[in-house]
Amino acid sequence: EMLLENSLYGLPQGSAFTTKGQNTYESASAILGQQGYTSAVFHGNYKSFWNRDEIYKQFGYDNFFDASYYDMNEADVSNYGLKDKPFFKESEEYLSSLQQPFYTKFITLTNHFPYPIDEKDASIAPATTGDSSVDTYFQTARYLDESVKSFVDYLKKSGLYDNSVIIMYGDHYGISDNHEEAMTKILGKDYNTFENAQAQRVPLMIHVPGVQGGVQEQYGGQVDLLPTLLHLLGVDNKEYLQFGTDLLSKDHKQLVPFRNGDYITPTYSMIGGNMYNQQTGEPIATETKEMKETKEKVAKELELSDSVLQGDLLRFYAPDGFKKVDPSKYNYNKKKSTDSSDK
């Protein structure tokens, strides 16, 4: 969320949501709020999880619909909170009450490690690797797909679908390298260090009304989502401090830094300090001058982002016309009204 909301990298250790929850931010909700958008987060867990109830105030979110707004009955709760199908269904009422235009975020959780799923919720058979987490991963992914379909059907029926930019993304990897044997069976090839790095990829789908669908072959990361979203909404981001670039721009830098200093580009990658041909996965014995310069660039970019967070530097800077967020204006205790003016 730090990457998505602010185009800043996470910290090298610890959670920025927890340790930097009182920082000043120029987040998506604040930027769009000053463009007239009502903002809201929907999540089937409780607001204190990952310190969201505090940092969302720093982000300038108008509303936060957490577990206290939902029917958390035993049959509909699993793992980290409310299952995705009842979550989306119950969210419809709250979404329809928001003043338009709005910027909203829905955080799902059924398709999350260790991927438990009740038999009644599974519409496909599990995989057969013998690793329970890998085997049920596909069942929870299918369950998520079905829940998203139902929600998109609602958006179409309500008229919102044809008037909304919709971004669907995964927040982090699905299966860790602790499941190497099972993943080797699934992929049909050795699940080595290179393949594990490729498994850090997450889905990214963007719906834009009136735009023909297709596949964009771009290398990018979650740090690029905010600049991309602002571009799609016609908001100039030149004066904002953002480390990502617009995925749809010809000037997009196809360089994906990892938090540990590794990186991936369309042609070569550094993984665990070793170089690989990105297209074949073959090791590269000698690091070229260009590769060294890329490594230095990644290290510098991470260092600068860390400086912003560690020093709370955005308290000293704001683009012309941007009003700094006043977190005292926001209260996420459950209330009867969801009107954006009732904070």
Short mmCIF file of C-alpha atoms in Angstrom, two decimals, residues 8-142:
data_model
loop_
_atom_site.label_atom_id
_atom_site.label_comp_id
_atom_site.label_asym_id
_atom_site.label_seq_id
_atom_site.Cartn_x
_atom_site.Cartn_y
_atom_site.Cartn_z
CA LEU A 8 7.49 5.50 -2.23
CA TYR A 9 9.34 2.28 -1.46
CA GLY A 10 8.88 0.40 1.78
CA LEU A 11 11.57 0.40 4.44
CA PRO A 12 14.52 -2.04 4.45
CA GLN A 13 13.36 -3.35 7.82
CA GLY A 14 10.00 -3.18 9.52
CA SER A 15 6.67 -1.81 8.35
CA ALA A 16 6.47 1.83 7.31
CA PHE A 17 2.73 1.66 8.05
CA THR A 18 3.62 1.01 11.69
CA THR A 19 6.84 2.92 12.27
CA LYS A 20 6.06 5.90 10.01
CA GLY A 21 2.34 6.07 10.67
CA GLN A 22 2.52 9.72 11.77
CA ASN A 23 4.50 10.99 8.77
CA THR A 24 3.30 13.58 6.29
CA TYR A 25 2.27 12.09 2.94
CA GLU A 26 1.10 13.23 -0.48
CA SER A 27 -0.95 10.13 -1.17
CA ALA A 28 -3.46 9.20 -3.85
CA SER A 29 -6.43 9.90 -1.57
CA ALA A 30 -5.11 13.37 -0.67
CA ILE A 31 -4.23 14.30 -4.24
CA LEU A 32 -7.57 13.13 -5.61
CA GLY A 33 -9.45 14.54 -2.63
CA GLN A 34 -8.27 17.97 -3.67
CA GLN A 35 -9.61 17.21 -7.14
CA GLY A 36 -13.08 16.66 -5.67
CA TYR A 37 -13.00 12.90 -5.09
CA THR A 38 -14.50 11.28 -2.00
CA SER A 39 -12.14 8.56 -0.75
CA ALA A 40 -12.81 5.30 1.07
CA VAL A 41 -11.16 2.00 1.95
CA PHE A 42 -13.09 -1.26 2.36
CA HIS A 43 -11.51 -4.14 4.27
CA GLY A 44 -12.88 -7.22 6.03
CA ASN A 45 -10.42 -6.99 8.90
CA TYR A 46 -10.34 -4.59 11.83
CA LYS A 47 -9.06 -1.05 11.37
CA SER A 48 -6.09 -1.39 13.73
CA PHE A 49 -4.55 -4.18 11.59
CA TRP A 50 -1.22 -2.87 10.22
CA ASN A 51 -1.98 0.48 11.89
CA ARG A 52 -4.34 1.37 9.05
CA ASP A 53 -6.66 3.39 11.28
CA GLU A 54 -3.80 5.82 11.96
CA ILE A 55 -1.90 6.00 8.69
CA TYR A 56 -5.06 6.34 6.60
CA LYS A 57 -5.67 9.61 8.45
CA GLN A 58 -2.21 10.75 7.33
CA PHE A 59 -3.15 9.72 3.78
CA GLY A 60 -6.36 11.76 3.99
CA TYR A 61 -8.90 8.97 3.51
CA ASP A 62 -12.43 10.23 4.16
CA ASN A 63 -13.90 6.85 5.09
CA PHE A 64 -12.61 3.48 6.29
CA PHE A 65 -15.13 0.64 6.27
CA ASP A 66 -13.46 -2.04 8.37
CA ALA A 67 -14.78 -5.27 9.91
CA SER A 68 -17.03 -3.35 12.30
CA TYR A 69 -19.24 -2.44 9.32
CA TYR A 70 -19.67 -6.04 8.19
CA ASP A 71 -21.48 -9.15 9.43
CA MET A 72 -18.55 -11.11 10.81
CA ASN A 73 -20.44 -14.35 11.41
CA GLU A 74 -18.41 -17.53 11.84
CA ALA A 75 -19.48 -19.06 8.52
CA ASP A 76 -18.26 -16.05 6.53
CA VAL A 77 -14.94 -15.48 8.30
CA SER A 78 -11.71 -17.26 7.43
CA ASN A 79 -8.00 -16.65 7.94
CA TYR A 80 -7.54 -12.86 8.00
CA GLY A 81 -11.19 -11.80 8.12
CA LEU A 82 -14.35 -11.69 6.04
CA LYS A 83 -14.38 -13.91 2.95
CA ASP A 84 -14.33 -12.10 -0.37
CA LYS A 85 -17.85 -12.93 -1.59
CA PRO A 86 -19.75 -11.57 1.42
CA PHE A 87 -17.21 -8.75 1.64
CA PHE A 88 -17.98 -7.46 -1.85
CA LYS A 89 -21.71 -8.05 -1.46
CA GLU A 90 -21.96 -6.13 1.81
CA SER A 91 -19.73 -3.36 0.44
CA GLU A 92 -22.25 -2.49 -2.27
CA GLU A 93 -24.48 -0.60 0.16
CA TYR A 94 -21.62 1.52 1.48
CA LEU A 95 -20.21 2.20 -1.98
CA SER A 96 -23.58 3.38 -3.28
CA SER A 97 -23.84 5.86 -0.40
CA LEU A 98 -20.62 7.70 -1.28
CA GLN A 99 -20.70 11.07 -2.99
CA GLN A 100 -19.35 10.85 -6.54
CA PRO A 101 -16.77 11.04 -7.93
CA PHE A 102 -14.94 8.71 -5.58
CA TYR A 103 -11.59 7.01 -5.17
CA THR A 104 -12.03 3.71 -3.36
CA LYS A 105 -9.86 0.75 -2.47
CA PHE A 106 -11.07 -2.78 -1.71
CA ILE A 107 -8.66 -5.06 0.16
CA THR A 108 -9.55 -8.74 -0.26
CA LEU A 109 -8.05 -11.55 1.80
CA THR A 110 -9.35 -15.03 0.91
CA ASN A 111 -6.54 -15.62 -1.61
CA HIS A 112 -3.84 -15.13 1.05
CA PHE A 113 -1.32 -17.51 2.57
CA PRO A 114 -1.82 -20.16 3.92
CA TYR A 115 -4.86 -20.33 1.59
CA PRO A 116 -7.44 -22.09 3.77
CA ILE A 117 -10.82 -22.63 2.12
CA ASP A 118 -14.01 -24.30 3.30
CA GLU A 119 -15.20 -27.20 1.18
CA LYS A 120 -18.47 -25.40 0.39
CA ASP A 121 -16.53 -22.45 -1.05
CA ALA A 122 -14.28 -24.49 -3.35
CA SER A 123 -15.61 -24.75 -6.91
CA ILE A 124 -12.55 -26.53 -8.34
CA ALA A 125 -10.42 -29.40 -7.08
CA PRO A 126 -7.12 -28.67 -5.31
CA ALA A 127 -3.76 -29.32 -6.94
CA THR A 128 -2.05 -32.57 -6.00
CA THR A 129 1.50 -31.64 -5.03
CA GLY A 130 1.08 -32.78 -1.43
CA ASP A 131 1.83 -29.25 -0.19
CA SER A 132 -1.44 -28.01 1.32
CA SER A 133 -0.74 -24.30 0.80
CA VAL A 134 0.19 -24.72 -2.86
CA ASP A 135 -2.69 -27.12 -3.49
CA THR A 136 -5.39 -24.82 -2.10
CA TYR A 137 -3.85 -21.68 -3.59
CA PHE A 138 -5.66 -22.34 -6.87
CA GLN A 139 -8.99 -22.90 -5.12
CA THR A 140 -8.76 -19.58 -3.29
CA ALA A 141 -7.69 -17.83 -6.51
CA ARG A 142 -10.80 -19.22 -8.23
#
